mmCIF file of C-alpha atoms and ligand atoms in Angstrom:
data_model
loop_
_atom_site.group_PDB
_atom_site.id
_atom_site.type_symbol
_atom_site.label_atom_id
_atom_site.label_comp_id
_atom_site.label_asym_id
_atom_site.label_seq_id
_atom_site.Cartn_x
_atom_site.Cartn_y
_atom_site.Cartn_z
ATOM 1 C CA MET A 18 104.837 90.186 118.375
ATOM 2 C CA THR A 19 108.284 92.130 118.511
ATOM 3 C CA LYS A 20 108.952 95.485 119.874
ATOM 4 C CA VAL A 21 111.682 97.444 118.049
ATOM 5 C CA LEU A 22 112.910 100.653 118.836
ATOM 6 C CA LEU A 23 113.230 103.503 115.817
ATOM 7 C CA THR A 24 115.942 106.123 116.219
ATOM 8 C CA GLY A 25 114.767 109.314 114.097
ATOM 9 C CA GLY A 26 112.010 108.017 113.406
ATOM 10 C CA ALA A 27 110.035 110.802 112.533
ATOM 11 C CA GLY A 28 112.141 111.576 109.373
ATOM 12 C CA PHE A 29 111.528 110.291 105.902
ATOM 13 C CA ILE A 30 112.798 107.388 106.110
ATOM 14 C CA GLY A 31 111.662 106.148 109.471
ATOM 15 C CA SER A 32 108.259 107.189 108.971
ATOM 16 C CA HIS A 33 107.658 104.947 106.579
ATOM 17 C CA THR A 34 109.676 102.491 107.646
ATOM 18 C CA GLY A 35 107.337 102.633 110.945
ATOM 19 C CA LEU A 36 104.425 102.571 109.208
ATOM 20 C CA THR A 37 105.990 99.121 107.249
ATOM 21 C CA LEU A 38 106.829 97.264 110.499
ATOM 22 C CA LEU A 39 103.458 98.333 111.977
ATOM 23 C CA GLU A 40 101.645 97.405 109.576
ATOM 24 C CA SER A 41 103.688 93.762 109.513
ATOM 25 C CA GLY A 42 102.526 93.377 113.067
ATOM 26 C CA HIS A 43 105.965 95.023 114.888
ATOM 27 C CA GLN A 44 105.578 97.395 117.872
ATOM 28 C CA VAL A 45 107.338 100.603 117.625
ATOM 29 C CA VAL A 46 108.710 102.566 119.745
ATOM 30 C CA VAL A 47 110.306 106.146 118.134
ATOM 31 C CA VAL A 48 112.446 108.092 119.716
ATOM 32 C CA ASP A 49 113.129 111.645 117.587
ATOM 33 C CA ASP A 50 114.417 115.813 118.699
ATOM 34 C CA PHE A 51 112.347 116.905 116.354
ATOM 35 C CA SER A 52 115.118 118.464 114.858
ATOM 36 C CA ASN A 53 114.169 117.037 110.958
ATOM 37 C CA GLY A 54 111.355 115.197 112.227
ATOM 38 C CA SER A 55 107.782 115.737 112.730
ATOM 39 C CA ALA A 56 105.093 114.985 115.042
ATOM 40 C CA GLU A 57 103.115 115.145 112.525
ATOM 41 C CA ALA A 58 104.423 112.426 110.527
ATOM 42 C CA MET A 59 103.452 110.422 113.856
ATOM 43 C CA ARG A 60 100.544 111.183 113.610
ATOM 44 C CA ARG A 61 99.439 110.208 110.164
ATOM 45 C CA VAL A 62 101.615 107.133 110.191
ATOM 46 C CA ALA A 63 99.512 106.248 113.480
ATOM 47 C CA GLU A 64 96.024 107.031 111.846
ATOM 48 C CA LEU A 65 97.847 105.222 108.183
ATOM 49 C CA ALA A 66 98.339 102.080 110.459
ATOM 50 C CA GLY A 67 94.561 102.067 111.920
ATOM 51 C CA LEU A 68 96.189 103.322 115.617
ATOM 52 C CA GLY A 69 94.516 105.730 118.025
ATOM 53 C CA PRO A 70 93.463 107.532 120.105
ATOM 54 C CA TRP A 71 96.620 109.133 121.239
ATOM 55 C CA ARG A 72 97.037 109.432 125.101
ATOM 56 C CA GLN A 73 99.748 111.416 126.961
ATOM 57 C CA ALA A 74 101.581 109.166 129.292
ATOM 58 C CA SER A 75 103.967 112.013 130.785
ATOM 59 C CA THR A 76 105.313 115.622 128.990
ATOM 60 C CA GLU A 77 107.981 113.799 126.724
ATOM 61 C CA HIS A 78 106.136 109.963 125.497
ATOM 62 C CA TRP A 79 102.775 109.729 123.856
ATOM 63 C CA THR A 80 100.928 106.498 122.804
ATOM 64 C CA ALA A 81 98.724 105.529 119.781
ATOM 65 C CA ALA A 82 97.529 101.601 120.297
ATOM 66 C CA ASP A 83 94.590 99.272 119.206
ATOM 67 C CA PRO A 84 92.859 96.765 120.863
ATOM 68 C CA GLU A 85 94.911 93.703 118.802
ATOM 69 C CA GLY A 86 98.042 94.971 120.418
ATOM 70 C CA GLY A 87 99.538 97.348 117.502
ATOM 71 C CA ARG A 88 101.331 100.437 119.047
ATOM 72 C CA LEU A 89 103.504 102.942 118.144
ATOM 73 C CA THR A 90 105.420 105.239 121.417
ATOM 74 C CA LEU A 91 106.531 108.205 120.924
ATOM 75 C CA ILE A 92 109.330 109.585 123.109
ATOM 76 C CA ARG A 93 111.246 113.298 122.441
ATOM 77 C CA GLY A 94 114.862 112.592 123.226
ATOM 78 C CA ASP A 95 117.795 112.906 121.956
ATOM 79 C CA VAL A 96 120.249 110.033 120.688
ATOM 80 C CA ARG A 97 123.252 111.339 122.585
ATOM 81 C CA SER A 98 121.387 111.439 126.210
ATOM 82 C CA PRO A 99 121.438 108.199 128.167
ATOM 83 C CA GLN A 100 118.116 109.287 130.254
ATOM 84 C CA ASP A 101 116.273 109.957 126.837
ATOM 85 C CA LEU A 102 117.844 105.936 125.750
ATOM 86 C CA ASP A 103 116.824 104.550 129.181
ATOM 87 C CA ARG A 104 113.644 105.684 128.596
ATOM 88 C CA ALA A 105 113.126 104.818 125.113
ATOM 89 C CA PHE A 106 114.510 100.970 126.144
ATOM 90 C CA THR A 107 112.393 101.150 129.090
ATOM 91 C CA VAL A 108 108.822 102.783 128.027
ATOM 92 C CA ASP A 109 105.803 100.249 128.225
ATOM 93 C CA GLY A 110 107.863 97.599 129.985
ATOM 94 C CA GLY A 111 110.654 97.509 127.604
ATOM 95 C CA ASP A 112 111.385 94.153 126.589
ATOM 96 C CA ILE A 113 113.425 95.745 122.788
ATOM 97 C CA SER A 114 113.902 93.243 120.445
ATOM 98 C CA ALA A 115 116.082 95.668 118.269
ATOM 99 C CA VAL A 116 116.792 99.133 117.623
ATOM 100 C CA LEU A 117 116.765 100.810 113.633
ATOM 101 C CA HIS A 118 119.429 103.314 113.674
ATOM 102 C CA PHE A 119 118.082 106.597 111.703
ATOM 103 C CA ALA A 120 118.791 109.302 113.723
ATOM 104 C CA GLY A 121 121.947 111.618 112.217
ATOM 105 C CA LEU A 122 122.589 114.778 110.241
ATOM 106 C CA LYS A 123 122.634 113.884 106.499
ATOM 107 C CA ALA A 124 123.523 117.295 104.798
ATOM 108 C CA VAL A 125 126.906 117.205 103.055
ATOM 109 C CA GLY A 126 127.113 120.893 102.324
ATOM 110 C CA GLU A 127 126.444 121.562 106.134
ATOM 111 C CA SER A 128 128.468 118.606 107.155
ATOM 112 C CA MET A 129 131.534 121.077 105.908
ATOM 113 C CA THR A 130 130.902 123.927 108.163
ATOM 114 C CA GLN A 131 129.769 122.359 110.946
ATOM 115 C CA PRO A 132 131.726 118.984 111.221
ATOM 116 C CA LEU A 133 131.906 119.213 115.504
ATOM 117 C CA ARG A 134 127.962 118.985 114.836
ATOM 118 C CA TYR A 135 128.446 115.972 112.433
ATOM 119 C CA TRP A 136 130.825 113.931 114.244
ATOM 120 C CA ASP A 137 128.417 114.378 117.503
ATOM 121 C CA VAL A 138 125.108 113.615 116.428
ATOM 122 C CA ASN A 139 126.216 111.043 113.880
ATOM 123 C CA VAL A 140 129.410 109.297 115.733
ATOM 124 C CA THR A 141 129.155 110.233 119.694
ATOM 125 C CA GLY A 142 124.918 109.514 119.105
ATOM 126 C CA THR A 143 125.708 105.740 118.036
ATOM 127 C CA VAL A 144 128.178 105.596 120.760
ATOM 128 C CA ARG A 145 125.651 106.510 123.276
ATOM 129 C CA LEU A 146 123.397 104.268 121.648
ATOM 130 C CA LEU A 147 125.237 101.331 121.505
ATOM 131 C CA GLU A 148 126.283 101.985 125.846
ATOM 132 C CA ALA A 149 122.181 102.114 125.789
ATOM 133 C CA MET A 150 121.755 98.944 124.297
ATOM 134 C CA GLY A 151 124.608 97.106 126.491
ATOM 135 C CA ARG A 152 122.572 98.062 129.552
ATOM 136 C CA HIS A 153 119.182 97.358 127.995
ATOM 137 C CA GLY A 154 120.601 93.252 126.712
ATOM 138 C CA CYS A 155 119.676 94.158 123.226
ATOM 139 C CA GLN A 156 122.432 93.571 120.481
ATOM 140 C CA THR A 157 120.298 93.598 117.201
ATOM 141 C CA LEU A 158 121.003 96.885 115.235
ATOM 142 C CA VAL A 159 119.765 98.060 111.848
ATOM 143 C CA PHE A 160 122.078 101.455 110.706
ATOM 144 C CA SER A 161 121.569 103.702 108.175
ATOM 145 C CA SER A 162 124.880 103.609 106.362
ATOM 146 C CA SER A 163 125.560 105.566 102.550
ATOM 147 C CA ALA A 164 126.392 105.066 99.179
ATOM 148 C CA THR A 165 128.240 108.319 100.098
ATOM 149 C CA LEU A 166 130.964 105.785 101.411
ATOM 150 C CA TYR A 167 131.976 104.658 97.663
ATOM 151 C CA GLY A 168 132.810 108.634 97.141
ATOM 152 C CA THR A 169 133.378 109.276 93.318
ATOM 153 C CA THR A 170 134.281 106.091 91.970
ATOM 154 C CA ASP A 171 133.999 105.205 88.224
ATOM 155 C CA GLN A 172 132.480 101.492 88.865
ATOM 156 C CA VAL A 173 129.499 100.414 87.665
ATOM 157 C CA PRO A 174 127.714 98.966 89.598
ATOM 158 C CA ILE A 175 129.583 99.481 92.609
ATOM 159 C CA PRO A 176 129.304 96.003 94.778
ATOM 160 C CA GLU A 177 129.642 96.060 98.407
ATOM 161 C CA THR A 178 133.381 95.148 97.991
ATOM 162 C CA ALA A 179 133.794 98.714 96.467
ATOM 163 C CA PRO A 180 136.536 100.593 98.014
ATOM 164 C CA LEU A 181 135.354 103.054 100.661
ATOM 165 C CA GLN A 182 136.745 106.703 99.850
ATOM 166 C CA PRO A 183 134.310 109.260 101.128
ATOM 167 C CA ILE A 184 135.623 112.799 100.684
ATOM 168 C CA ASN A 185 133.245 115.343 103.386
ATOM 169 C CA PRO A 186 132.927 115.247 106.837
ATOM 170 C CA TYR A 187 129.102 113.549 106.279
ATOM 171 C CA GLY A 188 130.716 110.964 104.577
ATOM 172 C CA TYR A 189 133.244 110.222 107.114
ATOM 173 C CA THR A 190 130.948 110.042 110.353
ATOM 174 C CA LYS A 191 129.273 107.087 108.334
ATOM 175 C CA ALA A 192 132.423 105.390 107.322
ATOM 176 C CA ALA A 193 133.423 105.981 111.257
ATOM 177 C CA VAL A 194 130.033 104.828 112.488
ATOM 178 C CA GLU A 195 130.279 101.635 110.085
ATOM 179 C CA ARG A 196 133.985 101.045 111.248
ATOM 180 C CA LEU A 197 132.921 101.265 114.528
ATOM 181 C CA LEU A 198 129.730 98.719 114.637
ATOM 182 C CA THR A 199 132.592 96.233 113.340
ATOM 183 C CA ASP A 200 134.491 96.423 115.889
ATOM 184 C CA VAL A 201 131.496 95.982 118.380
ATOM 185 C CA ALA A 202 130.362 92.941 116.362
ATOM 186 C CA ALA A 203 133.497 91.490 117.071
ATOM 187 C CA SER A 204 134.426 92.149 120.435
ATOM 188 C CA ALA A 205 131.668 90.750 121.802
ATOM 189 C CA PRO A 206 129.324 86.863 120.815
ATOM 190 C CA GLY A 207 125.351 87.700 120.201
ATOM 191 C CA TRP A 208 125.481 90.861 118.240
ATOM 192 C CA ARG A 209 123.280 91.114 114.945
ATOM 193 C CA ILE A 210 124.269 94.118 113.078
ATOM 194 C CA ALA A 211 123.137 95.041 109.515
ATOM 195 C CA LEU A 212 124.913 97.814 107.487
ATOM 196 C CA LEU A 213 122.294 99.152 104.752
ATOM 197 C CA ARG A 214 124.042 101.374 102.299
ATOM 198 C CA TYR A 215 121.354 103.563 101.006
ATOM 199 C CA PHE A 216 121.790 104.514 97.426
ATOM 200 C CA ASN A 217 119.392 107.488 96.567
ATOM 201 C CA PRO A 218 115.604 107.052 98.365
ATOM 202 C CA VAL A 219 112.681 109.336 97.000
ATOM 203 C CA GLY A 220 108.968 109.151 96.595
ATOM 204 C CA ALA A 221 106.263 109.113 99.216
ATOM 205 C CA HIS A 222 103.765 106.803 100.794
ATOM 206 C CA PRO A 223 101.187 106.292 98.179
ATOM 207 C CA SER A 224 98.566 108.071 100.093
ATOM 208 C CA GLY A 225 100.902 110.910 99.713
ATOM 209 C CA ARG A 226 100.110 111.571 103.631
ATOM 210 C CA ILE A 227 103.262 111.283 104.455
ATOM 211 C CA GLY A 228 106.841 111.715 102.685
ATOM 212 C CA GLU A 229 109.991 114.325 102.813
ATOM 213 C CA ASP A 230 109.959 117.330 104.149
ATOM 214 C CA PRO A 231 113.441 118.857 104.374
ATOM 215 C CA ASN A 232 114.298 121.635 106.750
ATOM 216 C CA GLY A 233 114.886 124.564 104.919
ATOM 217 C CA LEU A 234 116.302 124.963 100.430
ATOM 218 C CA PRO A 235 116.286 120.861 99.679
ATOM 219 C CA ASN A 236 120.156 120.141 98.550
ATOM 220 C CA ASN A 237 118.857 116.832 96.786
ATOM 221 C CA LEU A 238 117.521 116.741 93.432
ATOM 222 C CA PHE A 239 113.880 115.155 93.998
ATOM 223 C CA PRO A 240 112.697 117.240 96.703
ATOM 224 C CA PHE A 241 114.056 120.636 95.084
ATOM 225 C CA LEU A 242 112.047 119.478 91.929
ATOM 226 C CA CYS A 243 108.686 118.990 93.680
ATOM 227 C CA GLN A 244 108.797 122.529 95.596
ATOM 228 C CA VAL A 245 109.562 123.149 91.888
ATOM 229 C CA ALA A 246 106.153 121.527 90.565
ATOM 230 C CA ALA A 247 104.375 122.911 93.875
ATOM 231 C CA GLY A 248 105.493 126.349 92.955
ATOM 232 C CA ARG A 249 107.592 126.755 96.220
ATOM 233 C CA ARG A 250 110.618 127.138 93.949
ATOM 234 C CA ARG A 251 110.941 129.108 90.413
ATOM 235 C CA HIS A 252 113.019 126.508 88.422
ATOM 236 C CA LEU A 253 115.465 123.627 89.217
ATOM 237 C CA GLN A 254 119.365 123.862 88.358
ATOM 238 C CA VAL A 255 120.556 120.455 86.778
ATOM 239 C CA PHE A 256 124.131 120.119 87.817
ATOM 240 C CA GLY A 257 126.320 120.267 84.619
ATOM 241 C CA GLY A 258 125.378 119.125 81.361
ATOM 242 C CA ASP A 259 128.754 117.896 80.473
ATOM 243 C CA TRP A 260 129.058 114.475 82.483
ATOM 244 C CA PRO A 261 130.320 111.533 80.509
ATOM 245 C CA THR A 262 126.968 110.160 80.229
ATOM 246 C CA PRO A 263 124.194 109.450 77.429
ATOM 247 C CA ASP A 264 122.636 112.887 77.807
ATOM 248 C CA GLY A 265 125.000 114.994 80.149
ATOM 249 C CA THR A 266 123.706 114.882 83.093
ATOM 250 C CA GLY A 267 124.661 113.353 86.316
ATOM 251 C CA VAL A 268 123.262 109.378 86.689
ATOM 252 C CA ARG A 269 121.830 108.024 90.026
ATOM 253 C CA ASP A 270 119.991 104.992 91.345
ATOM 254 C CA TYR A 271 116.869 106.568 92.346
ATOM 255 C CA LEU A 272 114.939 103.906 94.618
ATOM 256 C CA HIS A 273 111.440 104.452 96.358
ATOM 257 C CA VAL A 274 111.016 104.863 100.053
ATOM 258 C CA MET A 275 108.737 102.167 100.532
ATOM 259 C CA ASP A 276 110.964 99.700 99.028
ATOM 260 C CA LEU A 277 113.750 101.454 101.096
ATOM 261 C CA ALA A 278 111.439 100.810 103.808
ATOM 262 C CA GLU A 279 110.546 96.813 103.050
ATOM 263 C CA GLY A 280 114.705 96.376 102.627
ATOM 264 C CA HIS A 281 114.665 97.182 106.476
ATOM 265 C CA GLY A 282 111.759 94.969 107.654
ATOM 266 C CA ARG A 283 113.322 91.785 105.524
ATOM 267 C CA ALA A 284 116.878 92.902 106.937
ATOM 268 C CA LEU A 285 115.480 92.817 110.595
ATOM 269 C CA ASP A 286 113.475 89.785 110.168
ATOM 270 C CA LEU A 287 116.744 88.048 108.836
ATOM 271 C CA LEU A 288 118.995 89.489 111.873
ATOM 272 C CA LEU A 289 116.343 87.751 114.152
ATOM 273 C CA ALA A 290 115.700 84.813 112.483
ATOM 274 C CA GLU A 291 119.468 84.044 112.114
ATOM 275 C CA PRO A 292 122.328 82.971 114.446
ATOM 276 C CA PRO A 293 124.504 86.520 115.124
ATOM 277 C CA GLN A 294 126.102 88.128 112.060
ATOM 278 C CA ARG A 295 126.753 91.731 110.383
ATOM 279 C CA LEU A 296 125.484 92.082 107.573
ATOM 280 C CA THR A 297 126.520 94.624 105.146
ATOM 281 C CA LEU A 298 124.022 95.518 102.032
ATOM 282 C CA ASN A 299 123.556 97.667 99.323
ATOM 283 C CA LEU A 300 119.616 98.813 99.067
ATOM 284 C CA GLY A 301 119.318 100.100 95.367
ATOM 285 C CA SER A 302 117.540 99.415 92.472
ATOM 286 C CA GLY A 303 120.649 98.425 89.996
ATOM 287 C CA ARG A 304 119.376 100.806 87.207
ATOM 288 C CA GLY A 305 120.586 104.282 86.933
ATOM 289 C CA HIS A 306 118.474 107.446 85.882
ATOM 290 C CA SER A 307 119.778 110.922 84.762
ATOM 291 C CA VAL A 308 118.485 114.230 85.901
ATOM 292 C CA LEU A 309 116.969 115.210 82.777
ATOM 293 C CA GLU A 310 115.073 111.454 82.824
ATOM 294 C CA VAL A 311 113.912 112.157 86.425
ATOM 295 C CA VAL A 312 112.727 115.787 84.890
ATOM 296 C CA GLN A 313 111.224 113.982 81.809
ATOM 297 C CA THR A 314 109.257 110.931 83.928
ATOM 298 C CA PHE A 315 108.014 113.412 86.682
ATOM 299 C CA GLU A 316 106.722 115.784 83.765
ATOM 300 C CA ALA A 317 105.218 112.951 82.194
ATOM 301 C CA THR A 318 103.541 110.620 84.767
ATOM 302 C CA ASN A 319 101.994 114.402 86.391
ATOM 303 C CA GLY A 320 101.160 116.149 83.270
ATOM 304 C CA LEU A 321 103.065 119.240 84.421
ATOM 305 C CA ARG A 322 105.721 121.348 82.959
ATOM 306 C CA LEU A 323 109.385 121.962 84.817
ATOM 307 C CA PRO A 324 110.833 124.642 84.205
ATOM 308 C CA TYR A 325 115.259 123.905 84.672
ATOM 309 C CA THR A 326 118.239 125.693 83.280
ATOM 310 C CA VAL A 327 121.465 123.812 83.235
ATOM 311 C CA VAL A 328 124.605 125.021 85.044
ATOM 312 C CA ALA A 329 127.942 124.006 86.251
ATOM 313 C CA ARG A 330 128.429 120.691 87.899
ATOM 314 C CA ARG A 331 127.969 120.618 91.673
ATOM 315 C CA PRO A 332 132.161 120.588 93.262
ATOM 316 C CA GLY A 333 132.377 116.845 94.953
ATOM 317 C CA ASP A 334 129.466 115.110 93.042
ATOM 318 C CA SER A 335 130.213 112.369 90.118
ATOM 319 C CA ALA A 336 128.636 111.027 87.288
ATOM 320 C CA VAL A 337 127.436 107.946 87.116
ATOM 321 C CA SER A 338 126.527 106.038 91.137
ATOM 322 C CA VAL A 339 124.305 102.672 90.760
ATOM 323 C CA ALA A 340 123.908 99.704 93.140
ATOM 324 C CA ASP A 341 125.305 96.493 92.488
ATOM 325 C CA PRO A 342 121.738 95.165 94.561
ATOM 326 C CA ARG A 343 122.389 91.321 94.245
ATOM 327 C CA GLU A 344 123.705 90.630 97.645
ATOM 328 C CA ALA A 345 120.774 91.921 98.630
ATOM 329 C CA GLU A 346 118.261 89.803 97.201
ATOM 330 C CA ARG A 347 120.794 86.807 97.757
ATOM 331 C CA ARG A 348 120.757 87.694 101.425
ATOM 332 C CA MET A 349 117.203 88.594 102.227
ATOM 333 C CA GLY A 350 115.064 87.927 99.121
ATOM 334 C CA TRP A 351 115.190 91.814 98.307
ATOM 335 C CA ARG A 352 114.409 93.677 95.295
ATOM 336 C CA THR A 353 113.168 97.432 94.607
ATOM 337 C CA ARG A 354 109.193 96.662 92.715
ATOM 338 C CA ARG A 355 108.511 100.442 92.386
ATOM 339 C CA SER A 356 109.181 102.543 89.106
ATOM 340 C CA LEU A 357 110.336 105.284 88.244
ATOM 341 C CA ALA A 358 107.318 106.879 86.922
ATOM 342 C CA ASP A 359 105.791 105.268 90.485
ATOM 343 C CA ILE A 360 108.537 107.250 92.572
ATOM 344 C CA CYS A 361 107.244 110.502 90.755
ATOM 345 C CA ARG A 362 103.435 109.830 90.987
ATOM 346 C CA ASP A 363 103.778 109.056 94.470
ATOM 347 C CA GLY A 364 106.175 111.839 95.210
ATOM 348 C CA TRP A 365 103.379 114.228 93.655
ATOM 349 C CA ALA A 366 100.744 112.947 95.401
ATOM 350 C CA TRP A 367 102.592 114.181 98.752
ATOM 351 C CA GLN A 368 104.233 117.468 97.525
ATOM 352 C CA SER A 369 100.775 118.490 96.309
ATOM 353 C CA ALA A 370 98.451 117.572 99.117
ATOM 354 C CA ASN A 371 101.206 119.340 101.271
ATOM 355 C CA PRO A 372 102.665 121.899 99.023
ATOM 356 C CA GLN A 373 104.531 123.413 102.649
ATOM 357 C CA GLY A 374 105.229 119.978 103.821
ATOM 358 C CA TYR A 375 104.319 119.074 107.685
ATOM 359 C CA ARG A 376 104.179 123.092 108.371
ATOM 360 C CA SER A 377 101.325 124.329 109.026
ATOM 361 C CA ALA A 378 100.610 121.727 111.526
ATOM 362 C CA GLU A 379 104.011 122.466 112.666
ATOM 363 C CA LYS A 380 103.518 125.574 114.830
ATOM 364 C CA GLU A 381 101.630 123.741 117.339
ATOM 365 C CA PRO A 382 103.716 121.678 120.309
ATOM 366 C CA ILE A 383 103.513 117.979 119.485
ATOM 367 C CA GLY A 384 100.935 117.610 122.976
ATOM 368 C CA GLU A 385 98.754 120.178 121.583
ATOM 369 C CA LEU A 386 98.641 118.953 117.947
ATOM 370 C CA ILE A 387 97.556 115.211 119.307
ATOM 371 C CA ARG A 388 95.070 116.466 121.203
ATOM 372 C CA ALA A 389 94.075 119.094 119.264
ATOM 373 C CA GLN A 390 93.569 116.159 116.420
ATOM 374 C CA HIS A 391 92.243 113.377 118.204
ATOM 375 C CA GLY A 392 89.871 115.059 120.577
ATOM 376 C CA SER A 393 91.388 113.019 123.851
HETATM 377 C C1 LIG B 411 123.342 113.312 98.108
HETATM 378 C C2 LIG B 411 124.625 113.182 98.784
HETATM 379 C C3 LIG B 411 124.749 111.550 98.810
HETATM 380 C C4 LIG B 411 123.733 111.223 99.969
HETATM 381 C C5 LIG B 411 122.673 111.337 99.258
HETATM 382 C C6 LIG B 411 121.434 110.857 99.526
HETATM 383 C C7 LIG B 411 125.663 115.367 97.842
HETATM 384 C C8 LIG B 411 126.922 115.986 97.300
HETATM 385 N N1 LIG B 411 125.562 114.182 97.847
HETATM 386 O O1 LIG B 411 123.610 112.201 97.125
HETATM 387 O O2 LIG B 411 126.159 112.075 100.279
HETATM 388 O O3 LIG B 411 124.230 110.463 100.407
HETATM 389 O O4 LIG B 411 122.054 112.453 98.722
HETATM 390 O O5 LIG B 411 120.486 110.556 98.747
HETATM 391 O O6 LIG B 411 125.073 116.019 98.325
HETATM 392 N N2 LIG B 411 121.203 117.767 91.566
HETATM 393 C C9 LIG B 411 120.744 118.853 90.458
HETATM 394 N N3 LIG B 411 119.864 119.404 90.968
HETATM 395 C C10 LIG B 411 119.915 119.304 92.119
HETATM 396 C C11 LIG B 411 119.983 118.737 93.232
HETATM 397 C C12 LIG B 411 120.596 117.427 92.365
HETATM 398 O O7 LIG B 411 120.743 118.519 89.265
HETATM 399 O O8 LIG B 411 119.086 121.006 92.540
HETATM 400 C C13 LIG B 411 121.308 116.735 90.385
HETATM 401 C C14 LIG B 411 123.128 115.972 91.478
HETATM 402 O O9 LIG B 411 124.020 116.451 90.901
HETATM 403 C C15 LIG B 411 122.946 114.650 91.053
HETATM 404 C C16 LIG B 411 121.650 113.986 90.909
HETATM 405 O O10 LIG B 411 120.881 115.490 90.778
HETATM 406 O O11 LIG B 411 123.280 114.484 89.580
HETATM 407 C C17 LIG B 411 121.631 113.392 92.180
HETATM 408 O O12 LIG B 411 121.562 114.604 93.025
HETATM 409 P P1 LIG B 411 120.931 114.455 95.137
HETATM 410 O O13 LIG B 411 119.920 114.317 95.030
HETATM 411 O O14 LIG B 411 121.406 115.476 95.201
HETATM 412 O O15 LIG B 411 121.947 113.189 95.437
HETATM 413 P P2 LIG B 411 123.415 112.633 95.173
HETATM 414 O O16 LIG B 411 124.091 113.631 94.578
HETATM 415 O O17 LIG B 411 123.950 111.944 94.792
#
């Protein structure tokens, strides 16, 4: 049984990946500061994985386990803090085999007004993490990179070899971390590093128990559209009806978050099985869907109507962004299995069952939340 550390494991992609890893027999340690993740998501991951009850080991450390050795440990901590990271690497006897590094800030608009914060959390946070990995003898890392690195290219589909030309501070921080990890991998033998460039991760676990719960006004299409469907927003604004695409709206490569979670599992297995290497892989479906196709599929799948208006283009957007995912299939036998209709069905199952996301449960402090709901 392998023990892995997930930074930012209480967030959208981290929580789904954590569940997938627990189900495939890994022990999982999560370190998260809950700035954009949720203790309630962790509680539900444990419940879906059949773990519990929760035990509190210290003021910032909780564990849910089962008799067969399954174990989810949660540490409230910041990736920029060496002490918090040391705690995560040594908890329950230490021996972390690999790190999946999800912790980071990801809102493009915010990155333009708060560049220092983005460089600090995304880049300094990764430096601190690599230092901690050095102290604890761990050299295996899966990093959450992004298709944002390709900027506004006209290339369709986009292979990993396409030029990197980020256009905002968020993108620059992702490029900087990829560079940093490439330098680190070259500096010493033994590093196993996967840079996973996500296209547009959307949808939710099919149970509807965990999903995406953005802070404030969602920046991205799918969570916005789900909130319109739930009645939290009046209508969707479609950014641009004059793009050079079949219906004039922007085309993106949407992938189901469970496909993405499984991609992380494959990358981890491959890194641990093969000799040390650095892998760079696109994770996308290879299929493009326009904004209007997403709206129509959501309406048809879920039997509801989504009011929308077409407005001006959003600055910084491109017409089309679609992955060439063949390298991920070649290297790790991974491809997306779920359709846009699956995404719309599962996304709505989550949003309709949790119209305010995890919010109502979030009012309680984590310890009380866990105690209250497990009676321990
Ligand atoms: C965005 C980020 C990108 C990040 C990715 C993660 C921007 C400019 N880019 O990509 O850096 O890696 O999320 O998932 O934020 N749209 C609407 N109405 C809306 C929102 C979006 O019409 O309210 C359109 C957009 O113009 C685009 C498509 O929907 O054509 C997808 O947008 P979004 O979900 O924000 O993703 P990206 O822009 O592809």
